[in-house]
Amino acid sequence: MQQKGWEFVGDNGEFVLENPTMNNYLYFPLVNEAGMMSSITPSLHGNINTGQNSFVTEPLSAIDLHNNKSSRNFWLLIDNHKVWSATGCSSKQETYKFNENKESVRLEAGMLYHKIIRENKNLKIKSEITNFVPITEDKVELMKINIINTGNKTKTINATSAIPLFGRSADNIRDHRHVTSLLNVIKTVEDGIKLTPTLSFDERGHKKNDLRYMVLGRDDLNQPPIGFFPVFEDFIGEGGSLTWPEAIVTDNKYFCKAKEVFEGREAIGALKFKEFELKPNENKSFILAIAVSKKDNSEDFVNKYCNLESFQKHLDTNQKYWNNIINKAKLKSNDSEFDQWMKWITIQPTLRRLYGNSFLPHHDYGRGGRGWRDLWQDSLALLLLDPKPVKDMLFNSFAGVRIDGSNATIIGSKPGEFKADRNGINRVWMDHGVWPFLTTKLYIDRSGDLEFLFKKQSYFRDNQLNRSKKLDEKWNSDNENVLKDNDNKIYYGSLLEHILVQHLSIFFNVGEHNNLKLEGGDWNDGLDMAEDKGESVAFTSLYASNMLDIADLLKDLQDKLNVNSIELAKEMNILLDTFNKKIDYSSPKEKQKLLKRYFTSCETKVSGEKIQVDIKDLILDLERKGKSIIDHIRKNELIKNKKGYEWFNAYYDNDGNKLEGDHPLGVRMTLTGQVFSIMSKVASRKQVKNITASVDNYLKDDKVGGYRLNTNFNEVKLNMGRAYGFAYGEKENGAMFSHMAIMYSNALYKRNFAQNGFEVINSIYNHCKNFEKSRIYPGIPEYIDSKGRGLYHYLTGSASWLLLTMIEEVYGIKGDLGNFKLQPKLVKSQFNKNCNTSIETLFADKKLKIIYHNPNLKSFSHYKIKEIKINNEKIDFKEKNNSALINRNIITELKSKEKHIIEVLLN
Ligand code: G1P
């Protein structure tokens, strides 16, 4: 069937999609800060949970959306014999699927609600079902079912909900699913059913369960159900199923009343409502609450949510809440569809903060919590939207750094809570150390809070020592996860010291080709089989440019705060070799030897003694280190192949061989190597030009929305990682992996290749909005597969980088040590017919609308900022590298809380 795509219908990303059920794997997020995490599909399948160990409904992977019959079903028995699922989930309605004339379905969705309208033309009945998770302290999803008689005869209707409850840990799907059902105690209460398993089952130690999983409901006259079918097997009946349940199709009258108890059975939220009559055009509604609670408070939930008025009130609050988040950055370009699409991008970093990398159907891994790398990168976007809470989050997260430069991998939901690798594996991702500095730098640039660097924080300590190469046998898991000194006191160092530890120590951790070791992997999680000889040239260059940027930041500390010396742990003196006797940086052996010395000095604890180092010497040390890396990469890692293409090699495999270049099985090239050589300025301007030509030739593929992560190596490279076991074109093996592609765009913008940068974003956008190909709702997915479908929607770091790139690079709204900087890199097509384009965003807590006016439609390389007016008054600015620098005071002194208009003339 020809599929028409979604269309935006409002100003806050609202969209409609006809026939959404004619697509597989579509899902939509419903979530709140209290910890309710749901996903919902057009047929109302999807997960509902509050964590790994508290799945309200059965945990699902993407395939289960079409392979499993559990859903939020709502049955009608019309005139005693016509069975109809208001959600389309009946065996009969399945058969309508490829027949357009039987039932029409339409989705209407927005921030963050999901409404499905289904109409059966034969039965002349229509349902409108709205789901959302209210913005309250409660872990609850609400669902309103409105039934409309579209015929011209009165109907008699019996309505029953059917929402199977799982009520236990996701692990129990394949760890005693049946035995754990024996723990179930199901009670019927006046308004619904309540499942309270006796224990939370875990063979490592069973715990008393204290959660109640509930399905509660009332009708629009505030009447509770008349009865229940709380036991799954009784509801479906012998020979029946969830899509043809005996209780419904035979109109079973043996339902039970409130206050009954059933033990040791699988549960279902089957609430039977009083029979009602619907005249033509009349409607009747039901409101359900699917809740998890530690308290025995089903009545509170019903009173608070299960009536029409409060449902609407909470729905309104919900929309306001999410709209407020997305409108903290608002684009008005020449393409209003793009601007609406960006609203879904804007919400994505918040979604990942709430879901982590788990709990949506494709994200069928992880156990909650957030990964180190993702936390720091998602904070980039969160900093742009709402910097206040992010400052504390950054500060707390620094406590995850180990003194050896590595870090705890999973961050829990409470401040400063860290967890070891989810699989208990001792491994280090070598890229982890680069991200905290990038995010901290953005925070400082936008706030001017240089003092932040001097805040004291502890270090993480567990049984992993020396970048996980050694385990502390004496470590006891009851120990606090903090590094102590000789006096057994918690050791604290400045955040700057943490950042320096991360860069100075890894500098010496090189492989035989003098690039940083790949260790357990880098940004690419799939490169996990080259621990011995693997090297990541790509991230070596990013560490190098960080070192140079840290050196620049130290110069700012000198200038702005008159800092002359920096306090560091005494042991770090070893890493500052240029102070005493500089080792030979071309010798990997010498580097490793020095690193060993450092590790020995602080293996299990530190002395607690501090040294004061001269800031000038520290700057020199960092510059020498950074430059030595850049020279090394320029000299040794540039590839020129037989066809004359030029690019940078990103990796060495576990046999110590260069990964990229001409190869008998086909040319080998990665996007990663190009992104970071461009971003870190390893590549000269001329080389950037050549690299883009190579990328266009080897990696660009319009079928998948742009730039692939790598060419086809045609080999399961066991000496590189699991990624090359994936089919080519999927995930980390050559998909259009949005995160890397967006970072490519960001790098190009940074080097002033605005047109090229724009094309990367534009091609992804055009692909995503082409619903027939991408089959996803608005937003950016983690990747586009070989057939063009978007996968792992919503929870992806690419959203954060896209927002960052749009605000900081494209519209050029930046901070410069607290001052306000404008450096737009807009291309002609982004201006409207009046030659304007604008963005609304926050800076220094002020709401600003920046309107760029480009009367002669000059291209980025030709225009300059000629004049700036704030609220109609011309202001002074300093020109700096083709940008305008505006004193922070000018912004902070703006009085009103309303939006301020900044008009910028480009000519
Ligand atoms: C995901 C992970 C991220 C990892 C990337 C590549 O990317 O979350 O940590 O670096 O895969 O393996 P995302 O789509 O979130 O950007």
PDB file of C-alpha atoms in Angstrom, residues 638-844:
ATOM      1  CA  LEU A 638      47.682  10.263   5.929  1.00  0.00           C
ATOM      2  CA  ILE A 639      46.545   7.803   3.293  1.00  0.00           C
ATOM      3  CA  LYS A 640      46.825   8.364  -0.435  1.00  0.00           C
ATOM      4  CA  ASN A 641      45.374   5.533  -2.414  1.00  0.00           C
ATOM      5  CA  LYS A 642      45.975   4.312  -5.941  1.00  0.00           C
ATOM      6  CA  LYS A 643      43.088   6.321  -7.300  1.00  0.00           C
ATOM      7  CA  GLY A 644      44.595   9.456  -5.829  1.00  0.00           C
ATOM      8  CA  TYR A 645      42.122   9.885  -2.967  1.00  0.00           C
ATOM      9  CA  GLU A 646      43.429  11.197   0.302  1.00  0.00           C
ATOM     10  CA  TRP A 647      42.187  10.709   3.882  1.00  0.00           C
ATOM     11  CA  PHE A 648      43.329   9.864   7.401  1.00  0.00           C
ATOM     12  CA  ASN A 649      43.634   6.384   8.829  1.00  0.00           C
ATOM     13  CA  ALA A 650      41.587   5.934  12.024  1.00  0.00           C
ATOM     14  CA  TYR A 651      42.726   2.611  13.454  1.00  0.00           C
ATOM     15  CA  TYR A 652      45.263  -0.171  13.825  1.00  0.00           C
ATOM     16  CA  ASP A 653      43.887  -3.674  14.223  1.00  0.00           C
ATOM     17  CA  ASN A 654      44.930  -6.273  16.739  1.00  0.00           C
ATOM     18  CA  ASP A 655      47.688  -7.486  14.457  1.00  0.00           C
ATOM     19  CA  GLY A 656      49.136  -4.024  14.437  1.00  0.00           C
ATOM     20  CA  ASN A 657      48.078  -3.296  10.841  1.00  0.00           C
ATOM     21  CA  LYS A 658      46.661  -0.060   9.513  1.00  0.00           C
ATOM     22  CA  LEU A 659      42.944  -0.509   9.007  1.00  0.00           C
ATOM     23  CA  GLU A 660      42.408   1.860   6.092  1.00  0.00           C
ATOM     24  CA  GLY A 661      43.579   2.248   2.532  1.00  0.00           C
ATOM     25  CA  ASP A 662      43.499   0.101  -0.600  1.00  0.00           C
ATOM     26  CA  HIS A 663      42.869  -3.564   0.162  1.00  0.00           C
ATOM     27  CA  PRO A 664      42.404  -6.683  -1.984  1.00  0.00           C
ATOM     28  CA  LEU A 665      38.846  -6.997  -0.595  1.00  0.00           C
ATOM     29  CA  GLY A 666      37.955  -3.391  -1.418  1.00  0.00           C
ATOM     30  CA  VAL A 667      39.010   0.080  -0.340  1.00  0.00           C
ATOM     31  CA  ARG A 668      38.803   0.488   3.437  1.00  0.00           C
ATOM     32  CA  MET A 669      37.808   3.814   4.854  1.00  0.00           C
ATOM     33  CA  THR A 670      36.055   5.062   7.992  1.00  0.00           C
ATOM     34  CA  LEU A 671      34.180   8.295   8.582  1.00  0.00           C
ATOM     35  CA  THR A 672      35.507   8.416  12.154  1.00  0.00           C
ATOM     36  CA  GLY A 673      39.065   9.003  10.988  1.00  0.00           C
ATOM     37  CA  GLN A 674      37.921  11.972   8.929  1.00  0.00           C
ATOM     38  CA  VAL A 675      35.672  13.521  11.554  1.00  0.00           C
ATOM     39  CA  PHE A 676      38.356  13.789  14.175  1.00  0.00           C
ATOM     40  CA  SER A 677      41.241  14.745  11.933  1.00  0.00           C
ATOM     41  CA  ILE A 678      39.054  17.614  10.669  1.00  0.00           C
ATOM     42  CA  MET A 679      37.662  18.584  14.068  1.00  0.00           C
ATOM     43  CA  SER A 680      41.044  18.589  15.769  1.00  0.00           C
ATOM     44  CA  LYS A 681      42.720  20.489  12.930  1.00  0.00           C
ATOM     45  CA  VAL A 682      45.137  17.675  12.159  1.00  0.00           C
ATOM     46  CA  ALA A 683      43.996  18.043   8.565  1.00  0.00           C
ATOM     47  CA  SER A 684      44.994  21.247   6.789  1.00  0.00           C
ATOM     48  CA  ARG A 685      42.317  23.222   4.923  1.00  0.00           C
ATOM     49  CA  LYS A 686      43.467  21.743   1.665  1.00  0.00           C
ATOM     50  CA  GLN A 687      43.351  18.283   3.159  1.00  0.00           C
ATOM     51  CA  VAL A 688      39.799  18.890   4.392  1.00  0.00           C
ATOM     52  CA  LYS A 689      38.842  19.562   0.782  1.00  0.00           C
ATOM     53  CA  ASN A 690      40.486  16.364  -0.344  1.00  0.00           C
ATOM     54  CA  ILE A 691      38.947  14.396   2.503  1.00  0.00           C
ATOM     55  CA  THR A 692      35.436  15.578   1.653  1.00  0.00           C
ATOM     56  CA  ALA A 693      36.014  14.420  -1.919  1.00  0.00           C
ATOM     57  CA  SER A 694      37.120  10.999  -0.651  1.00  0.00           C
ATOM     58  CA  VAL A 695      34.185  10.770   1.754  1.00  0.00           C
ATOM     59  CA  ASP A 696      31.774  11.705  -1.036  1.00  0.00           C
ATOM     60  CA  ASN A 697      33.311   9.069  -3.243  1.00  0.00           C
ATOM     61  CA  TYR A 698      33.540   6.163  -0.803  1.00  0.00           C
ATOM     62  CA  LEU A 699      31.011   6.778   1.957  1.00  0.00           C
ATOM     63  CA  LYS A 700      28.192   8.866   0.580  1.00  0.00           C
ATOM     64  CA  ASP A 701      25.053   6.958  -0.264  1.00  0.00           C
ATOM     65  CA  ASP A 702      21.778   8.783  -0.835  1.00  0.00           C
ATOM     66  CA  LYS A 703      19.807   5.574  -0.299  1.00  0.00           C
ATOM     67  CA  VAL A 704      20.605   5.759   3.404  1.00  0.00           C
ATOM     68  CA  GLY A 705      20.481   9.480   3.957  1.00  0.00           C
ATOM     69  CA  GLY A 706      24.094  10.336   3.467  1.00  0.00           C
ATOM     70  CA  TYR A 707      27.380   9.283   4.933  1.00  0.00           C
ATOM     71  CA  ARG A 708      28.126   5.724   5.950  1.00  0.00           C
ATOM     72  CA  LEU A 709      30.350   4.900   8.890  1.00  0.00           C
ATOM     73  CA  ASN A 710      32.701   2.792   6.776  1.00  0.00           C
ATOM     74  CA  THR A 711      33.122   1.044   3.455  1.00  0.00           C
ATOM     75  CA  ASN A 712      32.433  -2.670   3.199  1.00  0.00           C
ATOM     76  CA  PHE A 713      35.486  -4.540   4.488  1.00  0.00           C
ATOM     77  CA  ASN A 714      34.032  -7.808   3.188  1.00  0.00           C
ATOM     78  CA  GLU A 715      35.537  -9.592   6.128  1.00  0.00           C
ATOM     79  CA  VAL A 716      34.507 -10.532   9.647  1.00  0.00           C
ATOM     80  CA  LYS A 717      37.470  -8.789  11.176  1.00  0.00           C
ATOM     81  CA  LEU A 718      38.022 -10.741  14.349  1.00  0.00           C
ATOM     82  CA  ASN A 719      41.064  -8.578  14.954  1.00  0.00           C
ATOM     83  CA  MET A 720      38.965  -5.429  15.179  1.00  0.00           C
ATOM     84  CA  GLY A 721      35.615  -6.085  16.794  1.00  0.00           C
ATOM     85  CA  ARG A 722      32.083  -7.392  16.780  1.00  0.00           C
ATOM     86  CA  ALA A 723      30.999  -4.549  14.497  1.00  0.00           C
ATOM     87  CA  TYR A 724      32.423  -6.372  11.506  1.00  0.00           C
ATOM     88  CA  GLY A 725      30.362  -9.416  12.337  1.00  0.00           C
ATOM     89  CA  PHE A 726      27.230  -7.334  11.704  1.00  0.00           C
ATOM     90  CA  ALA A 727      25.837  -7.459   8.197  1.00  0.00           C
ATOM     91  CA  TYR A 728      27.251  -4.613   6.138  1.00  0.00           C
ATOM     92  CA  GLY A 729      25.148  -1.479   6.291  1.00  0.00           C
ATOM     93  CA  GLU A 730      23.824  -2.206   9.773  1.00  0.00           C
ATOM     94  CA  LYS A 731      24.657  -0.364  12.965  1.00  0.00           C
ATOM     95  CA  GLU A 732      28.406   0.122  13.560  1.00  0.00           C
ATOM     96  CA  ASN A 733      29.298  -1.680  10.356  1.00  0.00           C
ATOM     97  CA  GLY A 734      28.711   0.900   7.685  1.00  0.00           C
ATOM     98  CA  ALA A 735      25.230   2.153   8.456  1.00  0.00           C
ATOM     99  CA  MET A 736      24.491   5.834   8.125  1.00  0.00           C
ATOM    100  CA  PHE A 737      25.244   6.214  11.818  1.00  0.00           C
ATOM    101  CA  SER A 738      23.707   9.548  12.708  1.00  0.00           C
ATOM    102  CA  HIS A 739      26.019  10.417  15.576  1.00  0.00           C
ATOM    103  CA  MET A 740      29.196  10.197  13.534  1.00  0.00           C
ATOM    104  CA  ALA A 741      27.549  11.815  10.513  1.00  0.00           C
ATOM    105  CA  ILE A 742      26.395  14.769  12.605  1.00  0.00           C
ATOM    106  CA  MET A 743      29.834  15.060  14.177  1.00  0.00           C
ATOM    107  CA  TYR A 744      31.174  15.121  10.619  1.00  0.00           C
ATOM    108  CA  SER A 745      28.900  18.050   9.879  1.00  0.00           C
ATOM    109  CA  ASN A 746      29.973  19.753  13.104  1.00  0.00           C
ATOM    110  CA  ALA A 747      33.642  19.301  12.235  1.00  0.00           C
ATOM    111  CA  LEU A 748      33.081  20.735   8.762  1.00  0.00           C
ATOM    112  CA  TYR A 749      31.312  23.789  10.152  1.00  0.00           C
ATOM    113  CA  LYS A 750      34.109  24.266  12.673  1.00  0.00           C
ATOM    114  CA  ARG A 751      36.556  24.419   9.785  1.00  0.00           C
ATOM    115  CA  ASN A 752      34.245  26.838   7.914  1.00  0.00           C
ATOM    116  CA  PHE A 753      33.075  24.307   5.310  1.00  0.00           C
ATOM    117  CA  ALA A 754      29.513  25.481   5.863  1.00  0.00           C
ATOM    118  CA  GLN A 755      28.018  24.226   2.598  1.00  0.00           C
ATOM    119  CA  ASN A 756      29.435  20.733   3.138  1.00  0.00           C
ATOM    120  CA  GLY A 757      28.296  20.724   6.755  1.00  0.00           C
ATOM    121  CA  PHE A 758      24.825  21.819   5.712  1.00  0.00           C
ATOM    122  CA  GLU A 759      24.565  19.039   3.145  1.00  0.00           C
ATOM    123  CA  VAL A 760      25.229  16.372   5.763  1.00  0.00           C
ATOM    124  CA  ILE A 761      22.386  17.601   7.968  1.00  0.00           C
ATOM    125  CA  ASN A 762      20.123  18.230   5.023  1.00  0.00           C
ATOM    126  CA  SER A 763      20.561  14.742   3.641  1.00  0.00           C
ATOM    127  CA  ILE A 764      19.739  13.125   6.994  1.00  0.00           C
ATOM    128  CA  TYR A 765      16.712  15.386   7.407  1.00  0.00           C
ATOM    129  CA  ASN A 766      15.438  14.657   3.923  1.00  0.00           C
ATOM    130  CA  HIS A 767      15.813  10.967   4.478  1.00  0.00           C
ATOM    131  CA  CYS A 768      14.059  11.002   7.871  1.00  0.00           C
ATOM    132  CA  LYS A 769      11.111  12.990   6.585  1.00  0.00           C
ATOM    133  CA  ASN A 770      10.704  10.623   3.674  1.00  0.00           C
ATOM    134  CA  PHE A 771       8.465   8.335   5.696  1.00  0.00           C
ATOM    135  CA  GLU A 772       8.149   5.679   3.022  1.00  0.00           C
ATOM    136  CA  LYS A 773      11.842   5.081   3.388  1.00  0.00           C
ATOM    137  CA  SER A 774      12.658   5.899   6.987  1.00  0.00           C
ATOM    138  CA  ARG A 775       9.427   4.620   8.614  1.00  0.00           C
ATOM    139  CA  ILE A 776       9.984   6.614  11.757  1.00  0.00           C
ATOM    140  CA  TYR A 777       8.164   9.451  13.453  1.00  0.00           C
ATOM    141  CA  PRO A 778       9.802  12.895  13.344  1.00  0.00           C
ATOM    142  CA  GLY A 779      13.220  12.953  14.972  1.00  0.00           C
ATOM    143  CA  ILE A 780      16.632  11.476  14.343  1.00  0.00           C
ATOM    144  CA  PRO A 781      17.295   7.739  14.784  1.00  0.00           C
ATOM    145  CA  GLU A 782      20.581   6.199  15.842  1.00  0.00           C
ATOM    146  CA  TYR A 783      21.086   4.834  12.369  1.00  0.00           C
ATOM    147  CA  ILE A 784      19.561   4.188   8.973  1.00  0.00           C
ATOM    148  CA  ASP A 785      19.792   0.542   7.951  1.00  0.00           C
ATOM    149  CA  SER A 786      20.699  -0.895   4.596  1.00  0.00           C
ATOM    150  CA  LYS A 787      17.083  -0.685   3.416  1.00  0.00           C
ATOM    151  CA  GLY A 788      16.745   2.906   4.532  1.00  0.00           C
ATOM    152  CA  ARG A 789      14.736   2.342   7.736  1.00  0.00           C
ATOM    153  CA  GLY A 790      15.531   4.384  10.834  1.00  0.00           C
ATOM    154  CA  LEU A 791      16.349   2.307  13.901  1.00  0.00           C
ATOM    155  CA  TYR A 792      16.901   2.911  17.606  1.00  0.00           C
ATOM    156  CA  HIS A 793      14.768   5.998  17.382  1.00  0.00           C
ATOM    157  CA  TYR A 794      14.843   8.748  20.015  1.00  0.00           C
ATOM    158  CA  LEU A 795      17.679   7.604  22.279  1.00  0.00           C
ATOM    159  CA  THR A 796      20.760   8.725  20.408  1.00  0.00           C
ATOM    160  CA  GLY A 797      23.609  11.127  21.010  1.00  0.00           C
ATOM    161  CA  SER A 798      23.179  12.442  17.494  1.00  0.00           C
ATOM    162  CA  ALA A 799      20.255  14.587  18.669  1.00  0.00           C
ATOM    163  CA  SER A 800      22.472  16.392  21.133  1.00  0.00           C
ATOM    164  CA  TRP A 801      25.133  16.997  18.509  1.00  0.00           C
ATOM    165  CA  LEU A 802      22.582  18.124  15.958  1.00  0.00           C
ATOM    166  CA  LEU A 803      21.118  20.672  18.325  1.00  0.00           C
ATOM    167  CA  LEU A 804      24.589  21.812  19.298  1.00  0.00           C
ATOM    168  CA  THR A 805      25.584  22.129  15.656  1.00  0.00           C
ATOM    169  CA  MET A 806      22.450  24.068  14.727  1.00  0.00           C
ATOM    170  CA  ILE A 807      22.734  26.519  17.619  1.00  0.00           C
ATOM    171  CA  GLU A 808      26.492  26.910  17.945  1.00  0.00           C
ATOM    172  CA  GLU A 809      27.712  26.411  14.399  1.00  0.00           C
ATOM    173  CA  VAL A 810      24.894  27.078  11.930  1.00  0.00           C
ATOM    174  CA  TYR A 811      23.268  29.981  13.789  1.00  0.00           C
ATOM    175  CA  GLY A 812      26.559  30.693  15.558  1.00  0.00           C
ATOM    176  CA  ILE A 813      25.086  31.506  18.969  1.00  0.00           C
ATOM    177  CA  LYS A 814      28.075  30.939  21.199  1.00  0.00           C
ATOM    178  CA  GLY A 815      29.619  31.825  24.479  1.00  0.00           C
ATOM    179  CA  ASP A 816      33.188  32.991  24.793  1.00  0.00           C
ATOM    180  CA  LEU A 817      34.235  32.771  28.445  1.00  0.00           C
ATOM    181  CA  GLY A 818      30.853  34.152  29.339  1.00  0.00           C
ATOM    182  CA  ASN A 819      30.662  36.794  26.631  1.00  0.00           C
ATOM    183  CA  PHE A 820      28.109  36.504  23.872  1.00  0.00           C
ATOM    184  CA  LYS A 821      29.397  35.641  20.463  1.00  0.00           C
ATOM    185  CA  LEU A 822      27.628  35.562  17.110  1.00  0.00           C
ATOM    186  CA  GLN A 823      29.277  33.629  14.316  1.00  0.00           C
ATOM    187  CA  PRO A 824      26.595  32.463  11.889  1.00  0.00           C
ATOM    188  CA  LYS A 825      27.521  30.038   9.141  1.00  0.00           C
ATOM    189  CA  LEU A 826      24.262  30.091   7.255  1.00  0.00           C
ATOM    190  CA  VAL A 827      23.879  29.092   3.645  1.00  0.00           C
ATOM    191  CA  LYS A 828      21.662  30.973   1.222  1.00  0.00           C
ATOM    192  CA  SER A 829      18.813  28.475   1.220  1.00  0.00           C
ATOM    193  CA  GLN A 830      18.283  28.967   4.954  1.00  0.00           C
ATOM    194  CA  PHE A 831      17.048  32.540   4.471  1.00  0.00           C
ATOM    195  CA  ASN A 832      13.376  33.180   3.687  1.00  0.00           C
ATOM    196  CA  LYS A 833      12.004  35.383   0.921  1.00  0.00           C
ATOM    197  CA  ASN A 834      12.572  38.465   3.065  1.00  0.00           C
ATOM    198  CA  CYS A 835      16.206  37.393   3.364  1.00  0.00           C
ATOM    199  CA  ASN A 836      15.783  36.598   7.084  1.00  0.00           C
ATOM    200  CA  THR A 837      16.311  33.614   9.286  1.00  0.00           C
ATOM    201  CA  SER A 838      15.980  33.524  13.053  1.00  0.00           C
ATOM    202  CA  ILE A 839      16.505  31.504  16.173  1.00  0.00           C
ATOM    203  CA  GLU A 840      15.128  31.840  19.686  1.00  0.00           C
ATOM    204  CA  THR A 841      17.389  30.604  22.396  1.00  0.00           C
ATOM    205  CA  LEU A 842      18.660  31.237  25.907  1.00  0.00           C
ATOM    206  CA  PHE A 843      21.845  32.979  26.831  1.00  0.00           C
ATOM    207  CA  ALA A 844      22.790  34.119  30.329  1.00  0.00           C
TER     208      ALA A 844
END
